[in-house]
Amino acid sequence: MILHTYFRSSAAWRVRIVLALKGVETELAFQHLRRAEQLSATYRALNPQGLLPSLILDDGTVLTQSLAICEYLDETFPNPPLLPRDPVERAHVRAFAQAVACDIHPVQNLRVLKALEALGHGEDTRQAWAAGVIADGFDALEALVRDRTTAFAFGDSPSLADVLLVPQMGNARRFRVELRWPRLQAIEQACMALPAFADTRPDRQPDAE
């Protein structure tokens, strides 16, 4: 398999975490987002959206969208599982993950920030926009798991919720968000004690700058 990635892409980081948790080795191919390499005709032939990540399977099939890739990997390599067996708990985990993937990350990502720049908004305004989006989202995430006492978001082992949370915490730091969510920080600390999370960090990637 080949994973198209970029060290700073939080969506690609999610997939790197899952691959590491599952013990699945892949070849890495790099698309530099700041240089718009993901918008090249060659890459768009693989992923028409021009987004990261993309996972090319051994038979040449191309998978896109990080959540879809993560669930494919969970179904194909079932141990350790990323979703609970209980259907209600499974729905809770998916809701938490989707809050990040659908409601927080897309509104503060590079495309949106470039659009704001094109509309004449300066760096301070763009920074405040991204930080505000993340803070509002984290308020909701904290509430979703505040009363849970497990080491990870929804249990004693990492789930899809943790896989989505940790890269978004990295985004929060990059946009200088003051971290004031004790439960989210405790979950992140538990995750980062595991090599699958720590070794896939952006600064440990071969293309890191």
mmCIF file of C-alpha atoms in Angstrom:
data_model
loop_
_atom_site.group_PDB
_atom_site.id
_atom_site.type_symbol
_atom_site.label_atom_id
_atom_site.label_comp_id
_atom_site.label_asym_id
_atom_site.label_seq_id
_atom_site.Cartn_x
_atom_site.Cartn_y
_atom_site.Cartn_z
ATOM 1 C CA MET A 1 0.000 0.000 0.000
ATOM 2 C CA ILE A 2 1.025 3.593 -0.606
ATOM 3 C CA LEU A 3 -0.104 6.457 1.632
ATOM 4 C CA HIS A 4 -0.066 9.927 0.132
ATOM 5 C CA THR A 5 0.639 12.205 3.066
ATOM 6 C CA TYR A 6 2.072 15.513 4.250
ATOM 7 C CA PHE A 7 3.696 15.881 7.638
ATOM 8 C CA ARG A 8 1.457 18.738 8.772
ATOM 9 C CA SER A 9 -1.831 17.317 7.477
ATOM 10 C CA SER A 10 -3.910 16.320 10.485
ATOM 11 C CA ALA A 11 -6.136 14.169 8.261
ATOM 12 C CA ALA A 12 -3.086 12.226 7.065
ATOM 13 C CA TRP A 13 -1.878 11.946 10.664
ATOM 14 C CA ARG A 14 -5.122 10.163 11.551
ATOM 15 C CA VAL A 15 -4.398 7.470 8.987
ATOM 16 C CA ARG A 16 -0.761 7.189 10.058
ATOM 17 C CA ILE A 17 -1.966 6.530 13.615
ATOM 18 C CA VAL A 18 -4.357 3.795 12.523
ATOM 19 C CA LEU A 19 -1.745 2.123 10.342
ATOM 20 C CA ALA A 20 0.635 2.139 13.308
ATOM 21 C CA LEU A 21 -1.982 0.820 15.731
ATOM 22 C CA LYS A 22 -2.742 -2.022 13.322
ATOM 23 C CA GLY A 23 0.922 -2.718 12.607
ATOM 24 C CA VAL A 24 0.430 -2.192 8.869
ATOM 25 C CA GLU A 25 3.453 -0.982 6.936
ATOM 26 C CA THR A 26 2.986 1.249 3.909
ATOM 27 C CA GLU A 27 5.117 3.117 1.444
ATOM 28 C CA LEU A 28 4.853 6.900 1.860
ATOM 29 C CA ALA A 29 4.413 9.390 -0.965
ATOM 30 C CA PHE A 30 4.556 13.081 -0.147
ATOM 31 C CA GLN A 31 2.375 15.920 -1.422
ATOM 32 C CA HIS A 32 3.516 19.322 -0.161
ATOM 33 C CA LEU A 33 0.330 21.233 0.633
ATOM 34 C CA ARG A 34 1.968 24.647 0.861
ATOM 35 C CA ARG A 35 3.394 24.167 -2.635
ATOM 36 C CA ALA A 36 -0.006 22.948 -3.899
ATOM 37 C CA GLU A 37 1.465 19.641 -5.089
ATOM 38 C CA GLN A 38 -1.859 18.018 -4.205
ATOM 39 C CA LEU A 39 -3.475 20.061 -6.984
ATOM 40 C CA SER A 40 -1.273 18.671 -9.738
ATOM 41 C CA ALA A 41 -2.917 16.793 -12.621
ATOM 42 C CA THR A 42 -1.013 13.657 -11.630
ATOM 43 C CA TYR A 43 -2.316 13.654 -8.079
ATOM 44 C CA ARG A 44 -5.846 14.709 -9.061
ATOM 45 C CA ALA A 45 -5.963 11.636 -11.287
ATOM 46 C CA LEU A 46 -5.757 9.654 -8.047
ATOM 47 C CA ASN A 47 -7.872 11.929 -5.868
ATOM 48 C CA PRO A 48 -10.152 14.283 -7.826
ATOM 49 C CA GLN A 49 -10.671 16.450 -4.724
ATOM 50 C CA GLY A 50 -6.969 17.211 -4.532
ATOM 51 C CA LEU A 51 -6.961 16.460 -0.812
ATOM 52 C CA LEU A 52 -4.892 14.356 1.562
ATOM 53 C CA PRO A 53 -4.697 11.583 2.480
ATOM 54 C CA SER A 54 -5.100 8.981 -0.245
ATOM 55 C CA LEU A 55 -4.349 5.306 0.282
ATOM 56 C CA ILE A 56 -3.492 3.158 -2.723
ATOM 57 C CA LEU A 57 -4.161 -0.519 -2.057
ATOM 58 C CA ASP A 58 -1.971 -3.298 -3.400
ATOM 59 C CA ASP A 59 -4.395 -3.925 -6.268
ATOM 60 C CA GLY A 60 -4.318 -0.255 -7.292
ATOM 61 C CA THR A 61 -7.625 0.744 -5.717
ATOM 62 C CA VAL A 62 -7.508 4.308 -4.387
ATOM 63 C CA LEU A 63 -9.233 5.187 -1.122
ATOM 64 C CA THR A 64 -9.831 8.808 -0.104
ATOM 65 C CA GLN A 65 -11.227 10.667 2.920
ATOM 66 C CA SER A 66 -9.496 9.894 6.200
ATOM 67 C CA LEU A 67 -12.522 8.559 8.077
ATOM 68 C CA ALA A 68 -13.382 6.181 5.233
ATOM 69 C CA ILE A 69 -9.762 5.003 5.110
ATOM 70 C CA CYS A 70 -9.645 4.510 8.894
ATOM 71 C CA GLU A 71 -12.828 2.447 8.895
ATOM 72 C CA TYR A 72 -11.585 0.393 5.932
ATOM 73 C CA LEU A 73 -8.407 -0.382 7.845
ATOM 74 C CA ASP A 74 -10.403 -1.258 10.957
ATOM 75 C CA GLU A 75 -12.550 -3.671 8.998
ATOM 76 C CA THR A 76 -9.624 -5.188 7.091
ATOM 77 C CA PHE A 77 -7.261 -5.398 10.067
ATOM 78 C CA PRO A 78 -9.685 -5.878 12.978
ATOM 79 C CA ASN A 79 -7.166 -5.969 15.838
ATOM 80 C CA PRO A 80 -7.033 -3.849 17.849
ATOM 81 C CA PRO A 81 -10.586 -2.647 17.140
ATOM 82 C CA LEU A 82 -11.247 1.075 16.841
ATOM 83 C CA LEU A 83 -15.007 0.900 17.358
ATOM 84 C CA PRO A 84 -16.857 -0.598 20.356
ATOM 85 C CA ARG A 85 -19.066 -3.646 19.904
ATOM 86 C CA ASP A 86 -22.017 -1.981 21.629
ATOM 87 C CA PRO A 87 -24.036 -0.075 18.995
ATOM 88 C CA VAL A 88 -24.763 2.898 21.250
ATOM 89 C CA GLU A 89 -21.125 3.282 22.232
ATOM 90 C CA ARG A 90 -20.159 2.860 18.587
ATOM 91 C CA ALA A 91 -22.480 5.730 17.702
ATOM 92 C CA HIS A 92 -20.928 7.892 20.444
ATOM 93 C CA VAL A 93 -17.418 7.234 19.136
ATOM 94 C CA ARG A 94 -18.435 8.009 15.567
ATOM 95 C CA ALA A 95 -20.213 11.194 16.650
ATOM 96 C CA PHE A 96 -17.088 12.419 18.465
ATOM 97 C CA ALA A 97 -14.891 11.583 15.486
ATOM 98 C CA GLN A 98 -17.247 13.248 13.037
ATOM 99 C CA ALA A 99 -17.415 16.377 15.187
ATOM 100 C CA VAL A 100 -13.713 16.772 14.465
ATOM 101 C CA ALA A 101 -13.688 15.590 10.859
ATOM 102 C CA CYS A 102 -16.870 17.329 9.712
ATOM 103 C CA ASP A 103 -17.395 20.356 11.960
ATOM 104 C CA ILE A 104 -14.018 21.539 13.291
ATOM 105 C CA HIS A 105 -11.200 20.629 10.931
ATOM 106 C CA PRO A 106 -12.799 21.564 7.576
ATOM 107 C CA VAL A 107 -13.618 25.083 8.777
ATOM 108 C CA GLN A 108 -10.040 25.863 9.884
ATOM 109 C CA ASN A 109 -8.068 24.049 7.205
ATOM 110 C CA LEU A 110 -5.750 25.496 4.586
ATOM 111 C CA ARG A 111 -8.406 25.912 1.898
ATOM 112 C CA VAL A 112 -10.619 28.025 4.136
ATOM 113 C CA LEU A 113 -7.705 30.127 5.374
ATOM 114 C CA LYS A 114 -6.606 30.771 1.791
ATOM 115 C CA ALA A 115 -10.155 31.764 0.907
ATOM 116 C CA LEU A 116 -10.204 34.225 3.799
ATOM 117 C CA GLU A 117 -6.882 35.626 2.618
ATOM 118 C CA ALA A 118 -8.261 36.051 -0.889
ATOM 119 C CA LEU A 119 -11.149 38.041 0.594
ATOM 120 C CA GLY A 120 -8.651 40.454 2.118
ATOM 121 C CA HIS A 121 -8.484 39.170 5.687
ATOM 122 C CA GLY A 122 -5.054 39.553 7.284
ATOM 123 C CA GLU A 123 -3.047 36.951 9.143
ATOM 124 C CA ASP A 124 -4.317 38.004 12.582
ATOM 125 C CA THR A 125 -7.921 37.654 11.470
ATOM 126 C CA ARG A 126 -7.277 34.269 9.886
ATOM 127 C CA GLN A 127 -5.476 33.107 13.017
ATOM 128 C CA ALA A 128 -8.369 34.243 15.208
ATOM 129 C CA TRP A 129 -10.858 32.517 12.917
ATOM 130 C CA ALA A 130 -9.083 29.154 13.123
ATOM 131 C CA ALA A 131 -8.522 29.419 16.878
ATOM 132 C CA GLY A 132 -12.157 30.333 17.493
ATOM 133 C CA VAL A 133 -13.457 27.406 15.427
ATOM 134 C CA ILE A 134 -11.240 24.969 17.308
ATOM 135 C CA ALA A 135 -12.106 26.377 20.744
ATOM 136 C CA ASP A 136 -15.846 26.192 20.085
ATOM 137 C CA GLY A 137 -15.488 22.619 18.892
ATOM 138 C CA PHE A 138 -13.372 21.608 21.857
ATOM 139 C CA ASP A 139 -15.978 22.974 24.248
ATOM 140 C CA ALA A 140 -18.419 20.457 22.790
ATOM 141 C CA LEU A 141 -15.903 17.597 22.724
ATOM 142 C CA GLU A 142 -15.003 18.179 26.369
ATOM 143 C CA ALA A 143 -18.683 18.010 27.299
ATOM 144 C CA LEU A 144 -19.108 14.741 25.396
ATOM 145 C CA VAL A 145 -16.448 12.938 27.450
ATOM 146 C CA ARG A 146 -16.235 14.975 30.664
ATOM 147 C CA ASP A 147 -17.984 12.380 32.822
ATOM 148 C CA ARG A 148 -16.047 9.396 31.500
ATOM 149 C CA THR A 149 -13.206 8.159 33.672
ATOM 150 C CA THR A 150 -11.370 5.830 31.277
ATOM 151 C CA ALA A 151 -7.838 6.587 30.117
ATOM 152 C CA PHE A 152 -8.981 7.115 26.556
ATOM 153 C CA ALA A 153 -12.030 8.933 25.273
ATOM 154 C CA PHE A 154 -14.442 5.989 25.341
ATOM 155 C CA GLY A 155 -12.597 3.113 26.952
ATOM 156 C CA ASP A 156 -9.364 1.591 28.141
ATOM 157 C CA SER A 157 -7.884 1.412 24.653
ATOM 158 C CA PRO A 158 -7.775 3.941 21.804
ATOM 159 C CA SER A 159 -10.789 4.270 19.557
ATOM 160 C CA LEU A 160 -11.545 6.245 16.421
ATOM 161 C CA ALA A 161 -12.385 9.169 18.708
ATOM 162 C CA ASP A 162 -8.820 9.309 20.052
ATOM 163 C CA VAL A 163 -7.404 8.946 16.542
ATOM 164 C CA LEU A 164 -9.301 12.085 15.506
ATOM 165 C CA LEU A 165 -8.677 14.051 18.688
ATOM 166 C CA VAL A 166 -4.885 13.909 18.872
ATOM 167 C CA PRO A 167 -4.142 15.499 15.474
ATOM 168 C CA GLN A 168 -6.739 18.192 16.178
ATOM 169 C CA MET A 169 -4.966 18.963 19.456
ATOM 170 C CA GLY A 170 -1.861 19.432 17.342
ATOM 171 C CA ASN A 171 -3.775 21.875 15.171
ATOM 172 C CA ALA A 172 -4.902 23.732 18.266
ATOM 173 C CA ARG A 173 -1.308 24.300 19.331
ATOM 174 C CA ARG A 174 -0.321 25.394 15.837
ATOM 175 C CA PHE A 175 -3.027 28.067 15.939
ATOM 176 C CA ARG A 176 -1.995 29.063 19.480
ATOM 177 C CA VAL A 177 -5.241 28.017 21.132
ATOM 178 C CA GLU A 178 -5.031 28.170 24.921
ATOM 179 C CA LEU A 179 -5.708 24.587 25.981
ATOM 180 C CA ARG A 180 -8.270 24.751 28.784
ATOM 181 C CA TRP A 181 -9.934 21.340 28.452
ATOM 182 C CA PRO A 182 -8.587 18.998 31.160
ATOM 183 C CA ARG A 183 -10.329 15.864 29.945
ATOM 184 C CA LEU A 184 -9.136 16.305 26.356
ATOM 185 C CA GLN A 185 -5.599 16.972 27.556
ATOM 186 C CA ALA A 186 -5.632 13.852 29.740
ATOM 187 C CA ILE A 187 -6.804 11.761 26.802
ATOM 188 C CA GLU A 188 -4.082 13.206 24.607
ATOM 189 C CA GLN A 189 -1.462 12.424 27.249
ATOM 190 C CA ALA A 190 -2.615 8.800 27.420
ATOM 191 C CA CYS A 191 -2.476 8.538 23.641
ATOM 192 C CA MET A 192 0.958 10.097 23.297
ATOM 193 C CA ALA A 193 2.374 7.483 25.661
ATOM 194 C CA LEU A 194 1.761 4.974 22.858
ATOM 195 C CA PRO A 195 4.256 4.709 19.967
ATOM 196 C CA ALA A 196 1.433 4.606 17.408
ATOM 197 C CA PHE A 197 0.575 8.201 18.330
ATOM 198 C CA ALA A 198 3.989 9.541 19.308
ATOM 199 C CA ASP A 199 5.967 8.121 16.384
ATOM 200 C CA THR A 200 3.488 9.401 13.802
ATOM 201 C CA ARG A 201 3.718 13.021 14.969
ATOM 202 C CA PRO A 202 4.319 15.609 12.244
ATOM 203 C CA ASP A 203 7.821 16.466 13.466
ATOM 204 C CA ARG A 204 8.853 12.820 13.195
ATOM 205 C CA GLN A 205 7.872 12.434 9.548
ATOM 206 C CA PRO A 206 10.463 12.107 6.767
ATOM 207 C CA ASP A 207 9.118 15.209 5.004
ATOM 208 C CA ALA A 208 9.010 17.364 8.161
ATOM 209 C CA GLU A 209 10.417 20.872 7.767
#
